[in-house]
PDB file of C-alpha atoms in Angstrom:
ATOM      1  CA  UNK A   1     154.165  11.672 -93.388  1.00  0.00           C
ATOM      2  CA  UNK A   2     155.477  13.772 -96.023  1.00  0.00           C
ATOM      3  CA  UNK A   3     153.354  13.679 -99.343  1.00  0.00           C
ATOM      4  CA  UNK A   4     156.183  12.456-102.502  1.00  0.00           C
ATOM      5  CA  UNK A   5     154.873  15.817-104.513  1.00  0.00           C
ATOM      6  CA  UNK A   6     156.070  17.750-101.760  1.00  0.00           C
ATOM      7  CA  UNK A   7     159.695  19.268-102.102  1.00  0.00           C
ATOM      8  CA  UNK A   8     162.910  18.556-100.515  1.00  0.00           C
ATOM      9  CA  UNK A   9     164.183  20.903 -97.225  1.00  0.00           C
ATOM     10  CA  UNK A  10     167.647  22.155 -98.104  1.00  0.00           C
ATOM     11  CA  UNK A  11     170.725  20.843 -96.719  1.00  0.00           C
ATOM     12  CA  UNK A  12     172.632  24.118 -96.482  1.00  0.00           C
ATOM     13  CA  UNK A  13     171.648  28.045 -96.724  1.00  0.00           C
ATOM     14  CA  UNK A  14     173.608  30.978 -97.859  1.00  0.00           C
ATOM     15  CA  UNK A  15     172.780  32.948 -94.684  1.00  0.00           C
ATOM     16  CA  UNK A  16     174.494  36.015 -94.913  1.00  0.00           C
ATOM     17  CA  UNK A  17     175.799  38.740 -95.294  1.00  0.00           C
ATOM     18  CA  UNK A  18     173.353  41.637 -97.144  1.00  0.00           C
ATOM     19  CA  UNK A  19     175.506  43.493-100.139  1.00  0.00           C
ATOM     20  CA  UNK A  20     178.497  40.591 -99.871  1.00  0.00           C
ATOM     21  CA  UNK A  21     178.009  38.524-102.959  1.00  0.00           C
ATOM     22  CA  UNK A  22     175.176  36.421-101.873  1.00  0.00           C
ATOM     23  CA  UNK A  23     173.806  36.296-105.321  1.00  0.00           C
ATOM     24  CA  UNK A  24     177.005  35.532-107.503  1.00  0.00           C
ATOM     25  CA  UNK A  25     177.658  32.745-105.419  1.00  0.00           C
ATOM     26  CA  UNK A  26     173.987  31.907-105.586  1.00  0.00           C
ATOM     27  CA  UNK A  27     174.299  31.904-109.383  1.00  0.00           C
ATOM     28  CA  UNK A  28     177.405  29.776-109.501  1.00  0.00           C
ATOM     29  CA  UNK A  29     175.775  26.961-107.131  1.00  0.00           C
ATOM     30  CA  UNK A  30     172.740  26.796-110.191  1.00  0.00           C
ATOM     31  CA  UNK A  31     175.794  25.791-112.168  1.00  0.00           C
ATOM     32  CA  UNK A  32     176.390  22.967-110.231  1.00  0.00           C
ATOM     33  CA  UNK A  33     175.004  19.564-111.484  1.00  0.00           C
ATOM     34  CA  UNK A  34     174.981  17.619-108.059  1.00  0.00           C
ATOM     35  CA  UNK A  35     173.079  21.061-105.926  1.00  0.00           C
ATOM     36  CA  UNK A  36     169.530  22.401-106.434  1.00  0.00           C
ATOM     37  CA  UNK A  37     168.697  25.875-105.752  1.00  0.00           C
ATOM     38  CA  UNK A  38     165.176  27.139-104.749  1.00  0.00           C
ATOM     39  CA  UNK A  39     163.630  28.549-107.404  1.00  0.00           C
ATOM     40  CA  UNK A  40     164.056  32.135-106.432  1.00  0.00           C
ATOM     41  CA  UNK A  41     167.015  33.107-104.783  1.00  0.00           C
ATOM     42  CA  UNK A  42     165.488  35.136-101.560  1.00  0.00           C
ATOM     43  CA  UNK A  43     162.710  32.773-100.261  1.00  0.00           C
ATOM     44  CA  UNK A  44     162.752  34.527 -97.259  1.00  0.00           C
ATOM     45  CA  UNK A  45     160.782  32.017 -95.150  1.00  0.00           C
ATOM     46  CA  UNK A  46     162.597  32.085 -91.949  1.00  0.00           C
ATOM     47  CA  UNK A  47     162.126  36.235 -91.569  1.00  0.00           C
ATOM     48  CA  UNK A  48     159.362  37.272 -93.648  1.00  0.00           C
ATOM     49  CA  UNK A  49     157.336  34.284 -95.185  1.00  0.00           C
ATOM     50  CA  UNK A  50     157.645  32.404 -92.050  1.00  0.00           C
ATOM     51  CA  UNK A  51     153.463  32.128 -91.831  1.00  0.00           C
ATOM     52  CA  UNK A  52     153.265  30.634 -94.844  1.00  0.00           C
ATOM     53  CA  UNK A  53     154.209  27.150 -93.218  1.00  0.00           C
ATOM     54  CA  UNK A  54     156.988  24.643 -93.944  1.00  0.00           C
ATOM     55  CA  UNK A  55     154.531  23.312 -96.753  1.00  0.00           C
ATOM     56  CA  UNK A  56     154.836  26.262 -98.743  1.00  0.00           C
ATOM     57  CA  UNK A  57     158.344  26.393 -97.764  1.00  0.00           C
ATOM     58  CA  UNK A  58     158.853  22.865 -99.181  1.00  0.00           C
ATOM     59  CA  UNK A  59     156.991  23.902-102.404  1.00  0.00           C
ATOM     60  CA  UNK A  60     160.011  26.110-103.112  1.00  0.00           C
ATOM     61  CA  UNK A  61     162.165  23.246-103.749  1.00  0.00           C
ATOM     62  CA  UNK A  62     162.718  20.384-106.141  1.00  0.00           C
ATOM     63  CA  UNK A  63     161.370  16.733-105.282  1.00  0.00           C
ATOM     64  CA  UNK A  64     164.104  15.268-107.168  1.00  0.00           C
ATOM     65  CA  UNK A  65     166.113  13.071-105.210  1.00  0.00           C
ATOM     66  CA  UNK A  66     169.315  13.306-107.320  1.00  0.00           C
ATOM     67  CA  UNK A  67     170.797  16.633-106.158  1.00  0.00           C
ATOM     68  CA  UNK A  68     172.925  15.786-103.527  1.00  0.00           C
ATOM     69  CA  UNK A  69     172.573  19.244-101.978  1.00  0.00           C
ATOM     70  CA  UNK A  70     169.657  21.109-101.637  1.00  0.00           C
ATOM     71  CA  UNK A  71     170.296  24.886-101.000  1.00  0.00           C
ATOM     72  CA  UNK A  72     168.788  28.653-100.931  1.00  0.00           C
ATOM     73  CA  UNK A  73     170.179  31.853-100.231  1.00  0.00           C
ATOM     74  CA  UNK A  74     168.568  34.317 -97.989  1.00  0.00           C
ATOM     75  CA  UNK A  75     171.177  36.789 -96.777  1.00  0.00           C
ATOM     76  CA  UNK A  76     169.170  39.046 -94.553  1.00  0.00           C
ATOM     77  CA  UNK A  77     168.766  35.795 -92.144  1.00  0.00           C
ATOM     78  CA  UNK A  78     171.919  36.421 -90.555  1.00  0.00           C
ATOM     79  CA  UNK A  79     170.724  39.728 -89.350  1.00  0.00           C
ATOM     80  CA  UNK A  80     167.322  38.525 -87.531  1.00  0.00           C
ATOM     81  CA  UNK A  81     168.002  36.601 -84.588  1.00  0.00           C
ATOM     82  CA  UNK A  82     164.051  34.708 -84.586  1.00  0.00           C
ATOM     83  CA  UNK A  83     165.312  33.767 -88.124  1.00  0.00           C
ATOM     84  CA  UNK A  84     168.309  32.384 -86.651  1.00  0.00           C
ATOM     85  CA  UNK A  85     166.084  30.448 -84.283  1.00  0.00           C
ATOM     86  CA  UNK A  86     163.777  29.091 -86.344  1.00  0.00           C
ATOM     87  CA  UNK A  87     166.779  27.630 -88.515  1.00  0.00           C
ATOM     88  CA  UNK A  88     168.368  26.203 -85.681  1.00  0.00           C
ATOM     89  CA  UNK A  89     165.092  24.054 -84.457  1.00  0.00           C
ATOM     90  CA  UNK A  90     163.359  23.420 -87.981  1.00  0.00           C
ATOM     91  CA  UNK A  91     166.844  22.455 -89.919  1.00  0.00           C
ATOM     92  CA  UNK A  92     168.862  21.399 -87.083  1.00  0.00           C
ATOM     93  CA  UNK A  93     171.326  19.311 -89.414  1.00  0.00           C
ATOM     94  CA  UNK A  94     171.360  21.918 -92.125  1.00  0.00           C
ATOM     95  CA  UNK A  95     175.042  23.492 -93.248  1.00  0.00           C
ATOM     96  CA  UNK A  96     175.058  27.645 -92.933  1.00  0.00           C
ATOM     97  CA  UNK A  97     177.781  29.329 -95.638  1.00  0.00           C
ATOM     98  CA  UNK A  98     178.291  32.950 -94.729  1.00  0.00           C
ATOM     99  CA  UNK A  99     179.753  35.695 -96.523  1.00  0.00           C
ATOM    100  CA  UNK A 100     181.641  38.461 -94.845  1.00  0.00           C
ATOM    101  CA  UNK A 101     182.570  41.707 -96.677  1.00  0.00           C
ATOM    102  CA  UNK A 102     184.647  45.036 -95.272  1.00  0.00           C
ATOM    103  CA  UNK A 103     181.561  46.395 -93.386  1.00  0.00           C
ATOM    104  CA  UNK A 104     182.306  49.882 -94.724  1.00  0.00           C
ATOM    105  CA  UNK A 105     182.276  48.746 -98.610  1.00  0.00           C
ATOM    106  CA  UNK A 106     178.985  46.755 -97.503  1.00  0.00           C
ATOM    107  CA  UNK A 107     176.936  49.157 -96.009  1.00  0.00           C
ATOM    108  CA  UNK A 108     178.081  51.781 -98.637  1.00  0.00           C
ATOM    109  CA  UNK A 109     176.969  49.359-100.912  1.00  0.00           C
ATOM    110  CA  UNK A 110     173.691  48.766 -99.352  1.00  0.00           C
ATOM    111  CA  UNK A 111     173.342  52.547 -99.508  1.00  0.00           C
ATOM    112  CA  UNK A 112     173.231  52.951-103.101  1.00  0.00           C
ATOM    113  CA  UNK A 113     170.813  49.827-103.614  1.00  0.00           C
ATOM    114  CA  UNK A 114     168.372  51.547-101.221  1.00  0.00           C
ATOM    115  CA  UNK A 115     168.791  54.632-103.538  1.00  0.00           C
ATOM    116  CA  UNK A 116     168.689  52.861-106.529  1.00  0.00           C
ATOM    117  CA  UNK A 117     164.938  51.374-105.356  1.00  0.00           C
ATOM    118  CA  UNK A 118     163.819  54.955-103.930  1.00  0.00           C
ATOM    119  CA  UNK A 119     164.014  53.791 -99.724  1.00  0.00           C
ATOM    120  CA  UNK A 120     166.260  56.587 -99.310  1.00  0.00           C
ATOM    121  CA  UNK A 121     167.022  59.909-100.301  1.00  0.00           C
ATOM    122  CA  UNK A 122     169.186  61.726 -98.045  1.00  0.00           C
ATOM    123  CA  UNK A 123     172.575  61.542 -98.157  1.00  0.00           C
ATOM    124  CA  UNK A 124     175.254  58.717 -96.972  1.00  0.00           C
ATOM    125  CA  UNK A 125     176.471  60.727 -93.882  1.00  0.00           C
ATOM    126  CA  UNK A 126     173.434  62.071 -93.262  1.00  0.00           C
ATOM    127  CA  UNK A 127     171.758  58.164 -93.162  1.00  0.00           C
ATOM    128  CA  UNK A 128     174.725  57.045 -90.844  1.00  0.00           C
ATOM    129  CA  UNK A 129     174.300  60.293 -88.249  1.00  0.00           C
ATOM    130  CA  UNK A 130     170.468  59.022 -88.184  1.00  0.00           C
ATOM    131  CA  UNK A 131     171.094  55.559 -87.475  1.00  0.00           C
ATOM    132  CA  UNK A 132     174.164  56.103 -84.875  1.00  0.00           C
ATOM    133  CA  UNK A 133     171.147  58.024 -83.445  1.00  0.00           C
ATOM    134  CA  UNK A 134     169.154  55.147 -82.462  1.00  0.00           C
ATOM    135  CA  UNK A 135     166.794  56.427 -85.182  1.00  0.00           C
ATOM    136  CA  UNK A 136     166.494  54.018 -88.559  1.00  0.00           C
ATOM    137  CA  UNK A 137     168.455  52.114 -91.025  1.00  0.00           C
ATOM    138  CA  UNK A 138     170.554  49.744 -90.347  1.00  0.00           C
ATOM    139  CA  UNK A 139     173.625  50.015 -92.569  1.00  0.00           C
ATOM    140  CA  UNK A 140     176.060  50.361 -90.144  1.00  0.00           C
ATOM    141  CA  UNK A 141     174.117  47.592 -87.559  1.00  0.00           C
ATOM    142  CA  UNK A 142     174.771  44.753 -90.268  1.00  0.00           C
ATOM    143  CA  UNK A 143     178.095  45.075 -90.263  1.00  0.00           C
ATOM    144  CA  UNK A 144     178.114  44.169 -86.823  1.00  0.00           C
ATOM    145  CA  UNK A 145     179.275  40.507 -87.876  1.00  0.00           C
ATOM    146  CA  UNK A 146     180.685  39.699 -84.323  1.00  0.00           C
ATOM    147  CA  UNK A 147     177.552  39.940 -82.399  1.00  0.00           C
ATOM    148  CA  UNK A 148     175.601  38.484 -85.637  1.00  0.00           C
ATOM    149  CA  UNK A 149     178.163  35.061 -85.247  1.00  0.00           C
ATOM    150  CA  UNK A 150     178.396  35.232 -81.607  1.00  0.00           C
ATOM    151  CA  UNK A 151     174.568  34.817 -81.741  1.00  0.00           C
ATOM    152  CA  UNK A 152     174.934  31.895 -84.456  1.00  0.00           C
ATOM    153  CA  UNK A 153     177.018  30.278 -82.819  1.00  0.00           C
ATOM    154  CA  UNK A 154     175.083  29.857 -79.350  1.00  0.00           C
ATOM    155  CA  UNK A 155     172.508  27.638 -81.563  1.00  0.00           C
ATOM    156  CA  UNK A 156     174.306  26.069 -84.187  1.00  0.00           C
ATOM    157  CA  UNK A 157     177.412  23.879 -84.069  1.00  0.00           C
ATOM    158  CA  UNK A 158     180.169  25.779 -85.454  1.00  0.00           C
ATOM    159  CA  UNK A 159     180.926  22.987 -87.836  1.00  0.00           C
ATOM    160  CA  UNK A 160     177.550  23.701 -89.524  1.00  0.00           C
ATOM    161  CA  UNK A 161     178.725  27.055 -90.402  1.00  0.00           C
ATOM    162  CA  UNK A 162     181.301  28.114 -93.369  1.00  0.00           C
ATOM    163  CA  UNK A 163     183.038  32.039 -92.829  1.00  0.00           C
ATOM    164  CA  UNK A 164     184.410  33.162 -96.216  1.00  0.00           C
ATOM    165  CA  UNK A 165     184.589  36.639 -97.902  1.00  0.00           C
ATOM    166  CA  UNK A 166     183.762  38.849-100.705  1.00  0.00           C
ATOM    167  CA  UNK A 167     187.250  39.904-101.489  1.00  0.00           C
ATOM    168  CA  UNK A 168     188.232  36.587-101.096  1.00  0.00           C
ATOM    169  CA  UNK A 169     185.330  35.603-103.728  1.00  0.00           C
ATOM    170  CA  UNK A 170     186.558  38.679-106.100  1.00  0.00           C
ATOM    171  CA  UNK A 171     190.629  37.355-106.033  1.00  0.00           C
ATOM    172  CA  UNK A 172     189.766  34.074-106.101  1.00  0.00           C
ATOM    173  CA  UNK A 173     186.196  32.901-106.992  1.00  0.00           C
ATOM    174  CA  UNK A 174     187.580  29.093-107.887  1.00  0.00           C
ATOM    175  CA  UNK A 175     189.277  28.829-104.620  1.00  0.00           C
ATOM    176  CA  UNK A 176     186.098  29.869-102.502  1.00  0.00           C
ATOM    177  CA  UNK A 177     183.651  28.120-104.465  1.00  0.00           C
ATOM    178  CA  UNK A 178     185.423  24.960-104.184  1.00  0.00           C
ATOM    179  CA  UNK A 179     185.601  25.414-100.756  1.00  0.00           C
ATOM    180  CA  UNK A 180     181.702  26.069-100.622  1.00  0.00           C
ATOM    181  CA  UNK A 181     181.189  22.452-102.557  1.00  0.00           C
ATOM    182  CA  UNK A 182     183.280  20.496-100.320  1.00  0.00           C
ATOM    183  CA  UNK A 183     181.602  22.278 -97.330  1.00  0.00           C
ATOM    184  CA  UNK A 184     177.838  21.346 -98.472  1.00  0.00           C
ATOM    185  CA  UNK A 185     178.974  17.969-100.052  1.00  0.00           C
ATOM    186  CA  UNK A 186     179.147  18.234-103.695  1.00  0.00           C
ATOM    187  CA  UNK A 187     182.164  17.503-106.148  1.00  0.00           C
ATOM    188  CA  UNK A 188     184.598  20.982-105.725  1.00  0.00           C
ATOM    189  CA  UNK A 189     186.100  20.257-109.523  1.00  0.00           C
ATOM    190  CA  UNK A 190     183.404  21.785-111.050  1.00  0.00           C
ATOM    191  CA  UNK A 191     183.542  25.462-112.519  1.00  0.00           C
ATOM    192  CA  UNK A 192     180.567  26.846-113.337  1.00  0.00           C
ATOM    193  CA  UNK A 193     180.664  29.340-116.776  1.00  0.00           C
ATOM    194  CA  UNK A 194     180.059  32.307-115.192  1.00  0.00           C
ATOM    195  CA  UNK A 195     182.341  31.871-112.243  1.00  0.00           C
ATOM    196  CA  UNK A 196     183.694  35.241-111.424  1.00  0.00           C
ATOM    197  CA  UNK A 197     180.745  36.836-112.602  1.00  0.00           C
ATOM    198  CA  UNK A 198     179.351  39.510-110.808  1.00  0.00           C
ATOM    199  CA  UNK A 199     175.632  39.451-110.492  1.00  0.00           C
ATOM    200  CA  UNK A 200     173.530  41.697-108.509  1.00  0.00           C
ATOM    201  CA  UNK A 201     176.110  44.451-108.712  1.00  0.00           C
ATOM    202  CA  UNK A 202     174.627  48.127-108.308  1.00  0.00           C
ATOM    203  CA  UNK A 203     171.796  49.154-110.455  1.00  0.00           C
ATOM    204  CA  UNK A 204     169.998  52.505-111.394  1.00  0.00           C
ATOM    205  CA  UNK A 205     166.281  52.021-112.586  1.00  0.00           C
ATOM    206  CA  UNK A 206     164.581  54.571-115.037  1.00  0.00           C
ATOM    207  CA  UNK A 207     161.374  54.242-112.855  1.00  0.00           C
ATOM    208  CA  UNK A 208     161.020  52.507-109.566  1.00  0.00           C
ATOM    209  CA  UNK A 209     157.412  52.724-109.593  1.00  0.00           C
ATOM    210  CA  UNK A 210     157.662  50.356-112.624  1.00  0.00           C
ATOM    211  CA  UNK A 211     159.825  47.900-111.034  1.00  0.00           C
ATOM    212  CA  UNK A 212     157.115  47.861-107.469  1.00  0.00           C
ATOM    213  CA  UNK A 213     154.730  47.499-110.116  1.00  0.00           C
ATOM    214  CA  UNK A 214     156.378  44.705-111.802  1.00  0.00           C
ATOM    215  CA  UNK A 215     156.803  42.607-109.304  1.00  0.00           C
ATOM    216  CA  UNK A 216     152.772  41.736-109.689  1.00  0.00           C
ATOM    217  CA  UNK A 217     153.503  39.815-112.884  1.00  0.00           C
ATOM    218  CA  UNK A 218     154.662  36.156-113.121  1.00  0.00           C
ATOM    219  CA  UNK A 219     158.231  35.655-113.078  1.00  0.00           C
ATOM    220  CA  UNK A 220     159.174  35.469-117.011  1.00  0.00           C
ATOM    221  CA  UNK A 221     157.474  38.804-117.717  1.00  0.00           C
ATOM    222  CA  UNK A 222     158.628  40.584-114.565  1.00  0.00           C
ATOM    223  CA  UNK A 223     162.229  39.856-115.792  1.00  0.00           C
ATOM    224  CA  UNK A 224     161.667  40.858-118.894  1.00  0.00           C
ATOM    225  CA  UNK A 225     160.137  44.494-117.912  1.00  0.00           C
ATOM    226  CA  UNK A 226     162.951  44.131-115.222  1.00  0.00           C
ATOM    227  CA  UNK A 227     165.549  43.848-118.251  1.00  0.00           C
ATOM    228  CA  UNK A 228     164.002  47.236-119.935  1.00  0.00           C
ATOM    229  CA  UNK A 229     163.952  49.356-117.079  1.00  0.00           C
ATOM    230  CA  UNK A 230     167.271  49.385-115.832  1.00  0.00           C
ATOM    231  CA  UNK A 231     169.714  51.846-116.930  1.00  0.00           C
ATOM    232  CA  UNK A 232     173.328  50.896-117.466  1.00  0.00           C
ATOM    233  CA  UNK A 233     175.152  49.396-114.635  1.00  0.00           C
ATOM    234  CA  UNK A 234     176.509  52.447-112.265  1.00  0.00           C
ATOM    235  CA  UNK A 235     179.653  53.418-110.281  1.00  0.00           C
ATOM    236  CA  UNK A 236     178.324  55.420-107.379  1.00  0.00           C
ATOM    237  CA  UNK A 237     180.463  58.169-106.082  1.00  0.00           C
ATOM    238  CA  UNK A 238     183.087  57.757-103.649  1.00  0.00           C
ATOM    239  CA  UNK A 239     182.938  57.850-100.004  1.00  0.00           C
ATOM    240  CA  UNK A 240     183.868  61.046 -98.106  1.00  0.00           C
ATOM    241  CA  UNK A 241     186.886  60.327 -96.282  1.00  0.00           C
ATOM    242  CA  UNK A 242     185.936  61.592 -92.936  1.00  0.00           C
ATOM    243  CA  UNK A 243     182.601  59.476 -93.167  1.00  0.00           C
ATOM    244  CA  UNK A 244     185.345  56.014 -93.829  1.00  0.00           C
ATOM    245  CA  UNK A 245     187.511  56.937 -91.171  1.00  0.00           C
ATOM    246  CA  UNK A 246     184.677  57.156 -88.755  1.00  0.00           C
ATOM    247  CA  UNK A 247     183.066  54.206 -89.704  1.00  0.00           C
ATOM    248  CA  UNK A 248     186.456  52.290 -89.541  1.00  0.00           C
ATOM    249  CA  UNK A 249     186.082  53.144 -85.956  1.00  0.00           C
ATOM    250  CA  UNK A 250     182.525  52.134 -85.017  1.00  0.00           C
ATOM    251  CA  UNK A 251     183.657  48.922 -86.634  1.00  0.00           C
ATOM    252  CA  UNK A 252     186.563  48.222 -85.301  1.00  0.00           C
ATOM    253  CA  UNK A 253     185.599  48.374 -82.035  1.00  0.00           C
ATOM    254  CA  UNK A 254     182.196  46.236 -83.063  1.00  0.00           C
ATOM    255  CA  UNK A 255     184.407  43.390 -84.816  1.00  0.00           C
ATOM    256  CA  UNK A 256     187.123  43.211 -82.112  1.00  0.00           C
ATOM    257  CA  UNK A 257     188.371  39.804 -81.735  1.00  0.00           C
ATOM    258  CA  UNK A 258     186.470  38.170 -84.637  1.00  0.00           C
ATOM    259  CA  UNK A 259     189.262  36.506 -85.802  1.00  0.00           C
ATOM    260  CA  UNK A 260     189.711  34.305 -82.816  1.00  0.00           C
ATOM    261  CA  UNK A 261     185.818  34.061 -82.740  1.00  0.00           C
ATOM    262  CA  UNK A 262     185.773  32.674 -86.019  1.00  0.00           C
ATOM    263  CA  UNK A 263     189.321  30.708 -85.778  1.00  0.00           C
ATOM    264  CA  UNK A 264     190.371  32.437 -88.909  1.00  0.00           C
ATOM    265  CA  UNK A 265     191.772  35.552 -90.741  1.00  0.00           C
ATOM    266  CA  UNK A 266     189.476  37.928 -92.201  1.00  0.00           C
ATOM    267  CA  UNK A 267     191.198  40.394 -94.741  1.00  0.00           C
ATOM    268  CA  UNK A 268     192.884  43.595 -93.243  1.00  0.00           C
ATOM    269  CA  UNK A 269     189.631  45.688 -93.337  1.00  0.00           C
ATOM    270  CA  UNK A 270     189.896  49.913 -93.502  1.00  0.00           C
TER     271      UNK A 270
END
């Protein structure tokens, strides 16, 4: 029997994808009066945490019965098949929303926050020749999305799962996020403040040895030190052509027929 201090599973999880606006949508679900968020956005349970037990994982979420959805976003689950699994047999009747962007822009993307946090120092090409050599990284394996929902979709009904996409989110955020609510139950009128918002977006940091070190404080002063070390927000430089034009390969080839996999159209990507 579950103890009444305990908190509520979630009824849906923003699954995926790294780098594709996992974190503005995030935001704009906080917004919402009838959903609950976990209180961090990343709980990571089903990859990382997963030790910690399903009490712990409980203890991430309200025990108010109100919300009518009960949600967290943890975008690297898409990615790790056990994580996948682990979904499948501890939330069986939960509701997956996942967030497709042009695999190019998102690894690129995924690039500079690795830089930006001091994982990686070589250069963009350079990172892509070492993981097309079976060495590390995984920019360009993320981006794999029709082998990623191929695998979803041998454990999951595919009415469980909701496809949309970051450009879709950028031209329209009231159209997807509406979509979203009606998918995980709530009422799709509402329109949060910061819809169309972008949160999360690129950031340089004057020392990343301050933000590891931060991350050792409670949550109000680690945002707070978080606040003072970041520079301002940063465009990083553009791609080199031949680098996009190879890449548009590897992925077309990797994404081939995902359109009929996922019985809808996914914007021309290039």
């Amino acid at each position: 029997m579950i103890a009444k201090s305990q908190g509520r599973l979630p009824t849906f999880l923003i699954a995926g994808a790294m780098r594709c606006g996992t974190t503005s949508l995030n935001g704009y679900l906080r917004q919402h009066p009838q959903v609950a968020m976990s209180a961090t956005k990343e709980v990571h349970f089903f990859d990382h945490q997963f030790h910690r037990g399903l009490d712990w994982y409980r203890s991430q979420f309200t025990t108010d019965p109100a919300p009518q959805a009960v949600g967290e976003a943890s975008p690297n689950y898409l990615f790790h098949a056990e994580a996948l699994e682990r979904i499948a047999q501890m939330l069986p009747d939960a509701r997956l929303v996942i967030v497709l962007r042009n695999p190019i822009d998102r690894a690129y993307s995924h690039y500079w926050l690795d830089r930006s946090l001091g994982k990686v120092t070589v250069p963009f090409t350079d990172a892509i020749d070492t993981e097309l050599a079976g060495e590390r990284f995984t920019y360009v394996a993320r981006g794999r999305y029709r082998q990623q929902m191929e695998r979803l979709f041998t454990l999951v009904e595919r009415s469980q799962v909701l496809v949309e996409t970051f450009e879709e989110m950028v031209a329209d955020p009231g159209s997807v996020f509406a979509s979203v609510c009606r998918f995980i139950g709530v009422d799709d009128s509402v329109r949060p403040q910061i819809l169309g918002e972008s949160i999360n977006a690129y950031t340089r940091y004057r020392s990343v040895r301050v933000r590891n070190l931060s991350k050792r404080l409670p949550r109000t002063a680690r945002r707070a030190v978080g606040r003072l070390n970041q520079r301002a927000p940063a465009r990083y430089a553009a791609m080199d052509p031949d680098t996009r034009e190879r890449l548009a390969s590897v992925f077309a080839e990797a994404n081939a027929g995902i359109d009929d996999l996922l019985g809808r159209s996914l914007p021309a990507w290039g």
